[in-house]
mmCIF file of C-alpha atoms in Angstrom:
data_model
loop_
_atom_site.group_PDB
_atom_site.id
_atom_site.type_symbol
_atom_site.label_atom_id
_atom_site.label_comp_id
_atom_site.label_asym_id
_atom_site.label_seq_id
_atom_site.Cartn_x
_atom_site.Cartn_y
_atom_site.Cartn_z
ATOM 1 C CA ASP A 557 34.404 0.054 -4.267
ATOM 2 C CA THR A 558 37.936 -1.110 -3.486
ATOM 3 C CA ALA A 559 38.145 -4.876 -3.947
ATOM 4 C CA VAL A 560 41.117 -5.606 -1.658
ATOM 5 C CA SER A 561 41.996 -2.933 0.845
ATOM 6 C CA GLN A 562 44.900 -2.845 3.278
ATOM 7 C CA THR A 563 45.651 -0.528 6.157
ATOM 8 C CA PRO A 564 47.847 1.213 6.888
ATOM 9 C CA LYS A 565 49.423 2.107 3.555
ATOM 10 C CA TYR A 566 52.602 3.327 5.259
ATOM 11 C CA LEU A 567 54.059 2.248 8.572
ATOM 12 C CA VAL A 568 57.291 3.565 10.094
ATOM 13 C CA THR A 569 58.365 2.066 13.405
ATOM 14 C CA GLN A 570 61.338 1.277 15.601
ATOM 15 C CA MET A 571 63.098 -2.063 15.892
ATOM 16 C CA GLY A 572 61.615 -4.270 18.573
ATOM 17 C CA ASN A 573 58.078 -2.902 18.247
ATOM 18 C CA ASP A 574 54.990 -4.964 17.414
ATOM 19 C CA LYS A 575 52.726 -3.913 14.552
ATOM 20 C CA SER A 576 49.712 -5.147 12.601
ATOM 21 C CA ILE A 577 48.527 -4.760 9.030
ATOM 22 C CA LYS A 578 44.867 -5.355 8.218
ATOM 23 C CA CYS A 579 43.320 -6.591 4.994
ATOM 24 C CA GLU A 580 39.736 -6.859 3.828
ATOM 25 C CA GLN A 581 38.255 -8.077 0.548
ATOM 26 C CA ASN A 582 34.714 -7.486 -0.701
ATOM 27 C CA LEU A 583 34.913 -9.902 -3.640
ATOM 28 C CA GLY A 584 33.404 -12.864 -1.820
ATOM 29 C CA HIS A 585 36.576 -14.892 -2.390
ATOM 30 C CA ASP A 586 37.363 -17.929 -0.266
ATOM 31 C CA THR A 587 41.156 -17.557 -0.291
ATOM 32 C CA MET A 588 43.391 -14.778 0.972
ATOM 33 C CA TYR A 589 47.167 -14.350 0.972
ATOM 34 C CA TRP A 590 50.038 -12.314 2.312
ATOM 35 C CA TYR A 591 52.999 -11.658 0.030
ATOM 36 C CA LYS A 592 56.217 -9.796 0.870
ATOM 37 C CA GLN A 593 57.987 -7.660 -1.752
ATOM 38 C CA ASP A 594 61.559 -6.698 -0.938
ATOM 39 C CA SER A 595 63.561 -3.712 -2.142
ATOM 40 C CA LYS A 596 64.573 -5.595 -5.304
ATOM 41 C CA LYS A 597 60.873 -6.187 -6.076
ATOM 42 C CA PHE A 598 61.150 -9.922 -5.423
ATOM 43 C CA LEU A 599 57.668 -11.077 -4.435
ATOM 44 C CA LYS A 600 57.406 -14.037 -2.085
ATOM 45 C CA ILE A 601 54.355 -15.764 -0.672
ATOM 46 C CA MET A 602 54.139 -15.881 3.118
ATOM 47 C CA PHE A 603 50.731 -17.253 4.098
ATOM 48 C CA SER A 604 47.422 -18.279 2.631
ATOM 49 C CA TYR A 605 44.043 -18.933 4.227
ATOM 50 C CA ASN A 606 41.130 -20.715 2.613
ATOM 51 C CA ASN A 607 37.807 -20.266 4.392
ATOM 52 C CA LYS A 608 39.647 -19.174 7.549
ATOM 53 C CA GLU A 609 41.915 -22.215 7.492
ATOM 54 C CA LEU A 610 45.697 -21.835 7.093
ATOM 55 C CA ILE A 611 46.736 -23.688 3.928
ATOM 56 C CA ILE A 612 50.099 -22.172 3.053
ATOM 57 C CA ASN A 613 52.741 -21.309 5.612
ATOM 58 C CA GLU A 614 56.064 -20.660 3.975
ATOM 59 C CA THR A 615 59.366 -20.447 5.822
ATOM 60 C CA VAL A 616 58.540 -17.304 7.722
ATOM 61 C CA PRO A 617 59.859 -16.419 11.206
ATOM 62 C CA ASN A 618 57.279 -17.158 13.888
ATOM 63 C CA ARG A 619 57.347 -13.465 14.777
ATOM 64 C CA PHE A 620 54.847 -13.215 11.919
ATOM 65 C CA SER A 621 51.361 -14.389 12.826
ATOM 66 C CA PRO A 622 48.427 -14.217 10.441
ATOM 67 C CA LYS A 623 44.862 -14.210 11.690
ATOM 68 C CA SER A 624 41.666 -14.673 9.711
ATOM 69 C CA PRO A 625 38.575 -13.821 11.769
ATOM 70 C CA ASP A 626 36.348 -14.518 8.749
ATOM 71 C CA LYS A 627 36.944 -15.251 5.091
ATOM 72 C CA ALA A 628 36.774 -11.566 4.132
ATOM 73 C CA HIS A 629 39.577 -10.525 6.488
ATOM 74 C CA LEU A 630 43.206 -11.537 6.879
ATOM 75 C CA ASN A 631 45.438 -9.630 9.259
ATOM 76 C CA LEU A 632 49.188 -9.857 9.750
ATOM 77 C CA HIS A 633 50.758 -9.265 13.130
ATOM 78 C CA ILE A 634 54.518 -8.889 13.440
ATOM 79 C CA ASN A 635 56.297 -9.081 16.796
ATOM 80 C CA SER A 636 59.745 -7.745 17.671
ATOM 81 C CA LEU A 637 60.282 -6.009 14.349
ATOM 82 C CA GLU A 638 63.726 -6.235 12.759
ATOM 83 C CA LEU A 639 65.427 -4.099 10.109
ATOM 84 C CA GLY A 640 65.070 -6.940 7.592
ATOM 85 C CA ASP A 641 61.292 -6.826 7.921
ATOM 86 C CA SER A 642 61.271 -3.547 5.984
ATOM 87 C CA ALA A 643 59.371 -4.301 2.778
ATOM 88 C CA VAL A 644 56.039 -3.812 1.047
ATOM 89 C CA TYR A 645 53.464 -6.343 2.218
ATOM 90 C CA PHE A 646 50.698 -7.206 -0.206
ATOM 91 C CA CYS A 647 47.420 -8.806 0.626
ATOM 92 C CA ALA A 648 45.636 -10.691 -2.148
ATOM 93 C CA SER A 649 42.540 -12.820 -2.640
ATOM 94 C CA SER A 650 41.424 -15.365 -5.196
ATOM 95 C CA GLN A 651 38.584 -17.647 -6.123
ATOM 96 C CA VAL A 652 39.368 -20.618 -8.324
ATOM 97 C CA GLY A 653 36.791 -20.861 -11.099
ATOM 98 C CA THR A 654 35.383 -23.970 -12.756
ATOM 99 C CA ASP A 655 38.071 -23.583 -15.420
ATOM 100 C CA GLY A 656 40.733 -23.829 -12.723
ATOM 101 C CA VAL A 657 41.940 -20.273 -13.208
ATOM 102 C CA GLY A 658 42.500 -18.468 -9.937
ATOM 103 C CA GLU A 659 43.395 -14.861 -10.633
ATOM 104 C CA LEU A 660 44.969 -13.066 -7.699
ATOM 105 C CA PHE A 661 43.504 -9.687 -6.787
ATOM 106 C CA PHE A 662 46.045 -7.562 -4.942
ATOM 107 C CA GLY A 663 45.700 -4.701 -2.524
ATOM 108 C CA GLU A 664 47.816 -1.582 -2.981
ATOM 109 C CA GLY A 665 50.405 -2.729 -0.482
ATOM 110 C CA SER A 666 51.546 -1.624 2.958
ATOM 111 C CA ARG A 667 55.062 -0.190 3.061
ATOM 112 C CA LEU A 668 56.716 -1.075 6.358
ATOM 113 C CA THR A 669 59.914 0.754 7.330
ATOM 114 C CA VAL A 670 61.762 -0.409 10.426
ATOM 115 C CA LEU A 671 64.306 2.055 11.826
ATOM 116 C CA GLY B 1485 61.996 -25.547 -4.573
ATOM 117 C CA GLU B 1486 60.064 -23.581 -7.127
ATOM 118 C CA ASP B 1487 61.908 -20.768 -8.863
ATOM 119 C CA VAL B 1488 61.141 -18.124 -11.484
ATOM 120 C CA GLU B 1489 63.811 -16.210 -13.387
ATOM 121 C CA GLN B 1490 63.431 -13.175 -15.599
ATOM 122 C CA SER B 1491 65.779 -10.503 -16.909
ATOM 123 C CA LEU B 1492 65.582 -7.539 -14.587
ATOM 124 C CA PHE B 1493 65.422 -4.788 -17.209
ATOM 125 C CA LEU B 1494 64.156 -4.209 -20.740
ATOM 126 C CA SER B 1495 64.205 -0.919 -22.612
ATOM 127 C CA VAL B 1496 62.342 -0.348 -25.909
ATOM 128 C CA ARG B 1497 61.243 2.554 -28.058
ATOM 129 C CA GLU B 1498 57.602 3.510 -28.305
ATOM 130 C CA GLY B 1499 55.947 1.621 -31.153
ATOM 131 C CA ASP B 1500 58.412 -1.282 -31.065
ATOM 132 C CA SER B 1501 57.572 -4.759 -29.806
ATOM 133 C CA SER B 1502 58.701 -5.848 -26.342
ATOM 134 C CA VAL B 1503 59.516 -9.445 -25.507
ATOM 135 C CA ILE B 1504 59.813 -10.438 -21.868
ATOM 136 C CA ASN B 1505 61.180 -13.905 -21.160
ATOM 137 C CA CYS B 1506 60.748 -16.169 -18.164
ATOM 138 C CA THR B 1507 62.051 -19.561 -17.087
ATOM 139 C CA TYR B 1508 60.556 -21.578 -14.271
ATOM 140 C CA THR B 1509 61.467 -24.800 -12.528
ATOM 141 C CA ASP B 1510 58.187 -26.441 -11.475
ATOM 142 C CA SER B 1511 57.191 -28.696 -14.364
ATOM 143 C CA SER B 1512 53.787 -29.353 -12.760
ATOM 144 C CA SER B 1513 52.759 -25.731 -13.337
ATOM 145 C CA THR B 1514 49.253 -25.866 -14.747
ATOM 146 C CA TYR B 1515 48.519 -22.200 -15.259
ATOM 147 C CA LEU B 1516 51.112 -19.595 -16.105
ATOM 148 C CA TYR B 1517 50.163 -16.006 -15.454
ATOM 149 C CA TRP B 1518 51.552 -12.628 -16.397
ATOM 150 C CA TYR B 1519 50.970 -9.818 -13.926
ATOM 151 C CA LYS B 1520 51.738 -6.105 -14.312
ATOM 152 C CA GLN B 1521 52.757 -3.805 -11.468
ATOM 153 C CA GLU B 1522 52.650 -0.060 -11.961
ATOM 154 C CA PRO B 1523 54.603 2.217 -9.577
ATOM 155 C CA GLY B 1524 53.131 2.342 -6.084
ATOM 156 C CA ALA B 1525 50.392 -0.156 -6.897
ATOM 157 C CA GLY B 1526 49.568 -3.810 -6.455
ATOM 158 C CA LEU B 1527 49.830 -6.367 -9.223
ATOM 159 C CA GLN B 1528 47.107 -6.843 -11.817
ATOM 160 C CA LEU B 1529 46.555 -9.854 -14.034
ATOM 161 C CA LEU B 1530 47.423 -9.199 -17.678
ATOM 162 C CA THR B 1531 46.892 -12.594 -19.230
ATOM 163 C CA TYR B 1532 47.484 -16.288 -18.636
ATOM 164 C CA ILE B 1533 48.065 -19.510 -20.538
ATOM 165 C CA PHE B 1534 47.091 -23.052 -19.684
ATOM 166 C CA SER B 1535 49.922 -25.571 -19.767
ATOM 167 C CA ASN B 1536 48.422 -27.574 -22.663
ATOM 168 C CA MET B 1537 48.629 -24.529 -24.966
ATOM 169 C CA ASP B 1538 51.629 -23.293 -26.953
ATOM 170 C CA MET B 1539 50.387 -19.824 -27.699
ATOM 171 C CA LYS B 1540 47.705 -17.378 -26.676
ATOM 172 C CA GLN B 1541 46.932 -14.046 -28.306
ATOM 173 C CA ASP B 1542 45.021 -11.311 -26.538
ATOM 174 C CA GLN B 1543 44.912 -7.997 -28.462
ATOM 175 C CA ARG B 1544 48.477 -6.578 -28.284
ATOM 176 C CA LEU B 1545 49.673 -9.426 -26.065
ATOM 177 C CA THR B 1546 51.047 -12.760 -27.273
ATOM 178 C CA VAL B 1547 52.091 -15.445 -24.816
ATOM 179 C CA LEU B 1548 54.325 -18.308 -25.947
ATOM 180 C CA LEU B 1549 54.919 -21.409 -23.844
ATOM 181 C CA ASN B 1550 57.658 -23.988 -24.340
ATOM 182 C CA LYS B 1551 56.713 -26.533 -21.718
ATOM 183 C CA LYS B 1552 59.654 -28.826 -22.457
ATOM 184 C CA ASP B 1553 62.156 -26.034 -21.726
ATOM 185 C CA LYS B 1554 59.927 -24.463 -19.043
ATOM 186 C CA HIS B 1555 60.134 -21.161 -20.877
ATOM 187 C CA LEU B 1556 57.406 -18.571 -21.123
ATOM 188 C CA SER B 1557 57.450 -15.290 -23.018
ATOM 189 C CA LEU B 1558 55.222 -12.250 -23.264
ATOM 190 C CA ARG B 1559 55.260 -10.138 -26.391
ATOM 191 C CA ILE B 1560 53.700 -6.672 -26.324
ATOM 192 C CA ALA B 1561 53.085 -5.282 -29.805
ATOM 193 C CA ASP B 1562 53.227 -1.525 -30.477
ATOM 194 C CA THR B 1563 54.556 -0.784 -26.990
ATOM 195 C CA GLN B 1564 53.310 2.461 -25.491
ATOM 196 C CA THR B 1565 54.705 4.645 -22.688
ATOM 197 C CA GLY B 1566 51.772 3.481 -20.553
ATOM 198 C CA ASP B 1567 53.178 -0.046 -20.755
ATOM 199 C CA SER B 1568 56.154 0.997 -18.597
ATOM 200 C CA ALA B 1569 55.848 -1.161 -15.480
ATOM 201 C CA ILE B 1570 57.207 -4.296 -13.845
ATOM 202 C CA TYR B 1571 56.005 -7.542 -15.433
ATOM 203 C CA PHE B 1572 55.884 -10.736 -13.415
ATOM 204 C CA CYS B 1573 55.738 -14.251 -14.770
ATOM 205 C CA ALA B 1574 53.832 -16.367 -12.224
ATOM 206 C CA PRO B 1575 53.412 -20.128 -12.559
ATOM 207 C CA ASN B 1576 50.724 -21.867 -10.543
ATOM 208 C CA THR B 1577 50.581 -25.608 -9.965
ATOM 209 C CA GLY B 1578 46.778 -25.569 -9.961
ATOM 210 C CA GLY B 1579 46.511 -25.217 -6.209
ATOM 211 C CA PHE B 1580 46.640 -22.069 -4.169
ATOM 212 C CA LYS B 1581 50.342 -21.359 -4.608
ATOM 213 C CA THR B 1582 51.347 -18.859 -7.287
ATOM 214 C CA ILE B 1583 55.088 -18.275 -7.501
ATOM 215 C CA PHE B 1584 56.628 -14.945 -8.435
ATOM 216 C CA GLY B 1585 60.176 -13.787 -8.999
ATOM 217 C CA ALA B 1586 61.627 -10.290 -9.143
ATOM 218 C CA GLY B 1587 59.892 -9.314 -12.390
ATOM 219 C CA THR B 1588 61.158 -7.450 -15.467
ATOM 220 C CA ARG B 1589 61.186 -3.670 -15.461
ATOM 221 C CA LEU B 1590 60.045 -2.434 -18.856
ATOM 222 C CA PHE B 1591 61.092 1.096 -19.807
ATOM 223 C CA VAL B 1592 59.453 2.606 -22.870
ATOM 224 C CA LYS B 1593 61.232 5.560 -24.456
ATOM 225 C CA ALA B 1594 59.137 8.107 -26.332
#
């Protein structure tokens, strides 16, 4: 029944490794996002896809590559992991209604720790 | 660029009212949301206000918007221990970009 699900929930890895986080939503939404939350809880948008098309690409190192195989899935691949990549990564989805309101539905987060 | 600022911490006693304040920089923000994050969980929408409104009441929640000063506040009446969480003010310009800051950690003392 989970609306937005991310895997894995926890990821511990060494510097220099490559890792992926997967996200799936069963809400039928057209738009999906990746947000990064740092240790001070600051939440920053990274990417957004609308119907598999990249529409938001914030200033993120190109070691981060999102991929959307279909509108229900948005994965995040990170190459050459660095210590500063340690954070909680949240996937979210939304569907803007006729009233213009586009509530974000968040997954539970994936905590990445780079050693 | 867009920015959102909130006080990092707020501590209240159970039964008191809590007021969480927020200032934002993007004057084109059309919708202004409040999200709640409980420990170890994702964010959930609490309430929102449209930019042409000054106030919105939703049960124990009251949202006030001063568009001229780009100031938003969330008042929680009769605060309960279950309200302890991080609260995020999140303006949206009407497109796909919702901006968050670091949130306000609300501690409710029994």
